[in-house]
């Protein structure tokens, strides 16, 4: 390994960052699952210099070489020099990607993963952009919860989350697109699964990464406004509503600090209380307005159904209202097949088979949409 | 064959009729694709006596033995004594079904298929009812158009239609249910694919079989009111809207006889004209009211998407209006995966693979629904 | 139908016969499963004139249009004018094939199927030869026994046999080849499954169709020497040995007429008695010599295993002896995956899934072989 | 992590070692791919203490929790305390396996992986034996070469090898069996792929692990005679011959040190030279004798074909000779489907799909065999 040259990221002439980021940041934080650095590099060996910190929520990464998954592992806090490949023929250019596997973790203020640089005996080559840019906005489904682990396992642990078996990855690969993820397990459009109204995705969407916390992440720029004009999304895929449906079934949320209380109610006959349903629909309409404001060019696809179809009518109703009020027809509702005993993964969440099935429906829809609109030219 | 005994249908102690019918009719007309006579019979040989008539639209049938497809064939006009099996061990009881493969044909007033009786050296045994009764109301998708024939073929011919590769059959089999079909290619909720407002399913739904014509079918009772109380549907699956979406793209329909004209319009920007969309939504609401009136106990599942998602918002909007106005929450909207180049069949219609995929989503939904509601007990 | 023109086969300028036949015969007997007449024809309608005879063993046929199965049916004795398609756009040329579905039946001397001609309002176009010619020599596996019918069914009836779900058809289609079949259920290389030494395939192989009987078939040329030089096989696929293995387990065969007796014996420890095994191996060697004599140019593939691997060593041993003695290395042994509970069909025979799996292994082997030898040019 | 208790392996009351090993060794070397320590353990967290050494050939491991793959990673030389899980509910018993992913490496005398112990806040529970014990003896195919990595990649690197996608693992899992592997890429029965006669599996088979080298491995007992009586194999699956076939195509091997030369020759017509083929067959016969001597109770399955069928006749011939000479019929030849462009992995070796297909054929064979022989009772 003696002839390896060490590069900080900004010394590398060609590399590609996947996911929302501060352009040009060095060192580079990877905030979301799916956030990654991708290289085209020659040489016999490649290592990455990573800085990892967390207190109680572990971080996982994957390594892909030439598009194939090679490793998946937990990283302990500290500095790591991870070998991405070694012993390979020096001349051919290898495509390599080091990817954050686990979602942004607001539960652990220390939780962050930073890429400092790479070491290699090879040279760097340009990494082309994907044909399309897709942004995926979601909850635990989009955070790949349940895609690893046995069906019998019901722990909430990072080990069971992933990008590597996520429908977002499958869809992006099938379309030769770049995927940007913005997702957080348990959160909804209006509130979290257990009625916490602060845990709603729209409130954080305009920040680079509002889904983490703490001074370290702040210093990395996580809470800065995100510049949507830098890499414009061709499509924004929203996969939200599942936790909002759950909130109707859960007890009220109380904030002991503020005394604040929140609850979505069922009627005695089990249907949704109208005013609470309207509150959810209002949140959907507002979020659609925000998404459009941030992504004027994007096709907006609201996906729903992988963990139940309960709020289908409400989401459609809100979307219809949004369309009527805005005149914006560049939105669509796409139901994804529900997860079954056959396709479920760990922790009662969609397993790899369910994610694959969802990816297929979404991929087919987007392929058709892009072919009709010549979306590549957007 | 000398020792075969000939039975008219009413001489047979046990048989089961699939599909809408006049209870006890003998001879028995099979009006719809999926309409069938099913027997449990011993003996070495079984033949069926059929009466077939048509002028220009041929009729096809299939034969199943012990749940497996054995034959599929066109029947020419005339009387036929068709061998369903022969040369088998006499003792075991065989389950046999002779099924109409092709939809009701309003295009040919002579088109009808009548079962007169059977011949066998065996005895008849009871045929149990399915666990559930499902009614499928639809258009060419439910008529199985495209499920036979090569992708390159674009003729509208009965040979390409079927029940044997229809999602209705697949769903019923997976759930151990009986399927009743009511479907007609080209028809919609409001009008036909080419804007003929007379070709709408709701206008015929309450008749036993309003989807055929002519004095012969009339004499067979086709246009009599259907008695929905006889075999109550546990679920009514509607798969309509595809032709209504097409109508917006097609030229106006003119009736030279009456001078009547009809057309669903697009706005200049390609969106649906609001008053025409409302007209469609009104038709959906009215049809839901009719379906509920006829089937007070049934779960109503409105499926859509196998040939495009265009009217998803409109159908959902109409369903939401219906729910609000009626307070009836026993309805659901289920998007079925769109047909792709991989899954398309002949004549641009869903092929067997598309039907199978739709059947899986629908089966999973209904299995879950019935398990939650203990639907078997309905 | 008034404008249909009737053609005897010899009035048709272009047609292709599949399977062994008397070149130019009119009317044309279809002796084997897979024997067929294929047309490229325009017009809106096509009918075939068939002559069918049998006493106790029924004959089945299939119709394919543009490569897709359209119908499968039993034909009763008599003359039939079967509609192959109707109502189609007249201009496009359709590829149509009427195929014998059931094997040659030595059990019924009347059993035969004869094509007299066709009727159409269209014109005939050339039908190209397949890229390769494959001859399949086998037993019930190659006769497709078990490919139709439920697993619970154990009758020996033609309805359960087929060419339409046979590995020979699947292989030929995958390779764009023409398939010629020569197969008979129950027969082996040395004897039948129940030790009848007269029921061995080699004794009939050199006749056009030695697997039927009776004066009618004789008059059709069935017992004439087959002219192997007319359409040379690129590969001969033998799938025999299964019944020879069975013979070791079955009681002796006695011919009450001649007093002749035959039996393959097991040793007390359950292994094969050496002299009987040698007798089988000698038969394999002799058959290989005959196959080579008749098909000097052909690659010979001896397949085995779809119903058990018992005689693998014996077949290999015989083949090794044949190679050593002849110096002919243009032979190979190919084990096909055994049939399991998952893949079995009716009557304990390989179901469609087993046939498909076998076809895949064989197809892959032949594709590789032809690509290495540039077999197309043979 | 403060409340984790550290255990050396011999302080742990229950654990199971997979693969050949020195019974009771502590610390415990994992010599082969598939060698593993398996625990049933409660607690919220589990770590393993590993000692890793290598100079130029890296070692990979996988972690499974409750039967599901969680991580796969390269280990750098040194001591590692690897987290196997954390943050889980303490009470449930988790099944955990840490497995060597890469084969024994004779190319690097330092290459070894040693398990020292575990750390946990939980307790240990018994780990039941598998229903059967299977020993897999093979080459690169059994070493899983090519099961990771893209088809376009042709480096010989450990990263592309595995146990996690190996047919041995798939077979063992399907049969609820324990798998013991003994395999080395490039080696054959008589010589290596490039004619090195010292690289033959039989010469090392009786040692615990004769496929590595160096004083460190020696001190770990690698070269000691293996005690076959400790855990008797119910079946020994040999998958060899592929490299012996290659040797005929490769130039002669020369040992510059000793002047020794070796070469398997083709005749001018491309067939195998008889005396060289005999030499190979003799080696097969001898190896069968050795396998029987070491495993008197085992069913011996010689698999072949995943990278070409070339030596099928020779292997069968040798097996027939062995059977004849020994009277031992407890052996079988099983052809596995060849690898195709569709199923190939990296480095021209069987990819995961090929391994899965092979595993299915082998599993089906063994399931049938064990059910016939009541093998579980062996």
XYZ file of N, CA, C and O in Angstrom, chain D residues 131-193:
252
model
N -30.002 -31.023 10.539
C -30.620 -32.342 10.344
C -29.634 -33.292 9.670
O -29.661 -34.502 9.909
N -28.807 -32.749 8.804
C -27.806 -33.542 8.103
C -26.477 -32.801 8.141
O -26.439 -31.587 8.351
N -25.400 -33.551 7.910
C -24.098 -32.922 7.710
C -23.662 -33.192 6.277
O -23.631 -34.340 5.830
N -23.354 -32.119 5.580
C -22.930 -32.224 4.185
C -21.514 -31.704 4.064
O -21.214 -30.611 4.547
N -20.659 -32.462 3.414
C -19.329 -31.941 3.112
C -19.256 -31.637 1.618
O -19.591 -32.490 0.790
N -18.814 -30.440 1.303
C -18.661 -30.011 -0.093
C -17.174 -29.924 -0.408
O -16.445 -29.175 0.255
N -16.727 -30.666 -1.405
C -15.318 -30.688 -1.788
C -15.221 -30.127 -3.190
O -15.822 -30.695 -4.119
N -14.504 -29.028 -3.359
C -14.554 -28.446 -4.688
C -13.434 -27.492 -5.017
O -12.398 -27.433 -4.343
N -13.692 -26.727 -6.071
C -12.717 -25.763 -6.581
C -13.307 -24.356 -6.465
O -14.033 -24.049 -5.521
N -12.985 -23.493 -7.433
C -13.448 -22.105 -7.353
C -14.964 -22.008 -7.347
O -15.528 -21.068 -6.780
N -15.635 -22.973 -7.966
C -17.098 -22.939 -7.972
C -17.609 -23.044 -6.545
O -18.475 -22.274 -6.116
N -17.037 -23.979 -5.793
C -17.461 -24.161 -4.405
C -16.908 -23.046 -3.516
O -17.460 -22.752 -2.458
N -15.846 -22.404 -3.956
C -15.335 -21.238 -3.230
C -16.111 -19.969 -3.586
O -15.752 -18.876 -3.175
N -17.158 -20.127 -4.363
C -18.048 -19.005 -4.646
C -17.408 -17.916 -5.490
O -17.888 -16.772 -5.497
N -16.347 -18.249 -6.197
C -15.719 -17.230 -7.040
C -16.703 -16.774 -8.110
O -17.330 -17.591 -8.781
N -16.825 -15.466 -8.243
C -17.728 -14.921 -9.245
C -19.107 -14.593 -8.717
O -19.920 -13.999 -9.431
N -19.387 -14.950 -7.472
C -20.735 -14.705 -6.947
C -20.949 -13.257 -6.538
O -22.083 -12.824 -6.331
N -19.888 -12.519 -6.401
C -19.969 -11.055 -6.245
C -19.194 -10.435 -7.407
O -18.294 -11.063 -7.965
N -19.525 -9.207 -7.730
C -18.815 -8.512 -8.791
C -19.575 -8.538 -10.094
O -20.401 -9.411 -10.338
N -19.280 -7.561 -10.940
C -19.981 -7.409 -12.206
C -19.414 -8.379 -13.241
O -18.267 -8.809 -13.163
N -20.249 -8.705 -14.214
C -19.845 -9.647 -15.267
C -18.615 -9.168 -16.021
O -17.867 -9.961 -16.573
N -18.469 -7.851 -16.064
C -17.373 -7.290 -16.854
C -16.035 -7.373 -16.118
O -15.010 -7.002 -16.682
N -16.063 -7.822 -14.877
C -14.840 -7.796 -14.066
C -14.121 -9.129 -14.116
O -14.736 -10.175 -13.901
N -12.833 -9.077 -14.354
C -12.070 -10.311 -14.502
C -10.838 -10.379 -13.606
O -9.830 -10.974 -13.966
N -10.931 -9.743 -12.440
C -9.825 -9.874 -11.501
C -10.035 -11.084 -10.607
O -11.160 -11.451 -10.265
N -8.896 -11.689 -10.225
C -8.961 -12.752 -9.229
C -8.729 -12.099 -7.876
O -7.590 -11.840 -7.506
N -9.801 -11.782 -7.190
C -9.683 -11.124 -5.882
C -10.702 -11.729 -4.916
O -11.795 -12.149 -5.318
N -10.334 -11.768 -3.631
C -11.226 -12.349 -2.628
C -12.608 -11.697 -2.601
O -13.602 -12.356 -2.313
N -12.689 -10.416 -2.898
C -13.955 -9.692 -2.866
C -15.020 -10.365 -3.716
O -16.214 -10.229 -3.443
N -14.596 -11.066 -4.762
C -15.546 -11.708 -5.673
C -15.900 -13.139 -5.248
O -16.674 -13.805 -5.931
N -15.282 -13.615 -4.188
C -15.572 -14.966 -3.703
C -16.544 -14.874 -2.531
O -16.681 -13.846 -1.901
N -17.183 -15.985 -2.238
C -18.113 -15.934 -1.103
C -18.540 -17.310 -0.659
O -18.387 -18.302 -1.368
N -19.066 -17.323 0.523
C -19.909 -18.432 0.947
C -21.369 -17.978 0.906
O -22.264 -18.788 0.694
N -21.602 -16.685 1.023
C -22.972 -16.205 1.200
C -23.841 -16.403 -0.033
O -25.062 -16.400 0.070
N -23.236 -16.565 -1.199
C -24.013 -16.822 -2.416
C -23.586 -18.136 -3.062
O -23.645 -18.283 -4.280
N -23.162 -19.071 -2.250
C -22.613 -20.332 -2.726
C -23.708 -21.396 -2.732
O -24.553 -21.428 -1.837
N -23.672 -22.281 -3.715
C -24.678 -23.354 -3.761
C -24.601 -24.226 -2.526
O -25.602 -24.850 -2.133
N -23.444 -24.298 -1.896
C -23.313 -25.110 -0.680
C -24.197 -24.533 0.427
O -24.926 -25.256 1.114
N -24.138 -23.228 0.583
C -24.980 -22.574 1.595
C -26.458 -22.730 1.260
O -27.285 -23.049 2.113
N -26.786 -22.492 -0.001
C -28.196 -22.578 -0.402
C -28.737 -23.993 -0.178
O -29.871 -24.176 0.287
N -27.932 -24.972 -0.512
C -28.355 -26.366 -0.350
C -28.525 -26.710 1.123
O -29.525 -27.312 1.529
N -27.537 -26.320 1.909
C -27.600 -26.627 3.340
C -28.824 -25.973 3.981
O -29.543 -26.600 4.763
N -29.076 -24.727 3.615
C -30.243 -24.045 4.189
C -31.551 -24.721 3.791
O -32.452 -24.887 4.601
N -31.628 -25.101 2.524
C -32.876 -25.714 2.051
C -33.139 -27.043 2.746
O -34.287 -27.446 2.918
N -32.067 -27.732 3.131
C -32.227 -29.058 3.746
C -32.105 -28.993 5.263
O -32.129 -30.037 5.918
N -31.935 -27.810 5.810
C -31.710 -27.668 7.250
C -30.494 -28.494 7.664
O -30.520 -29.232 8.657
N -29.466 -28.396 6.887
C -28.250 -29.184 7.115
C -27.094 -28.277 7.505
O -27.144 -27.059 7.310
N -26.046 -28.862 8.062
C -24.793 -28.144 8.289
C -23.853 -28.416 7.129
O -23.738 -29.550 6.670
N -23.196 -27.369 6.655
C -22.290 -27.514 5.515
C -20.841 -27.394 5.974
O -20.501 -26.480 6.737
N -20.018 -28.318 5.540
C -18.567 -28.245 5.741
C -17.944 -28.107 4.364
O -18.194 -28.930 3.495
N -17.116 -27.097 4.174
C -16.528 -26.909 2.853
C -15.042 -27.231 2.851
O -14.334 -26.993 3.843
N -14.579 -27.736 1.719
C -13.159 -28.003 1.513
C -12.903 -27.691 0.048
O -13.076 -28.552 -0.807
N -12.545 -26.451 -0.250
C -12.452 -26.073 -1.660
C -11.346 -25.070 -1.911
O -10.967 -24.295 -1.024
N -10.850 -25.093 -3.116
C -9.731 -24.218 -3.492
C -9.814 -23.910 -4.975
O -9.760 -24.835 -5.814
N -9.924 -22.642 -5.318
C -9.995 -22.229 -6.711
C -8.776 -22.683 -7.503
O -7.646 -22.553 -7.042
N -9.024 -23.195 -8.672
C -7.927 -23.549 -9.574
C -7.452 -24.987 -9.453
O -6.779 -25.481 -10.359
N -7.812 -25.640 -8.364
C -7.332 -26.997 -8.151
C -8.263 -28.036 -8.763
O -9.440 -27.780 -8.969
N -7.706 -29.202 -9.047
C -8.517 -30.273 -9.624
C -8.309 -31.590 -8.908
O -7.801 -31.635 -7.786
N -8.718 -32.652 -9.565
C -8.522 -33.983 -8.996
C -7.084 -34.445 -9.268
O -6.433 -35.031 -8.407
N -6.616 -34.144 -10.466
C -5.278 -34.591 -10.856
C -4.271 -33.443 -10.813
O -3.135 -33.600 -10.370
N -4.699 -32.299 -11.290
C -3.791 -31.144 -11.329
C -4.613 -29.874 -11.270
O -5.837 -29.911 -11.309
N -3.894 -28.766 -11.248
C -4.577 -27.478 -11.305
C -4.993 -27.176 -12.745
O -4.641 -27.906 -13.673
N -5.723 -26.091 -12.886
C -6.189 -25.664 -14.213
C -5.050 -25.469 -15.210
O -5.235 -25.585 -16.411
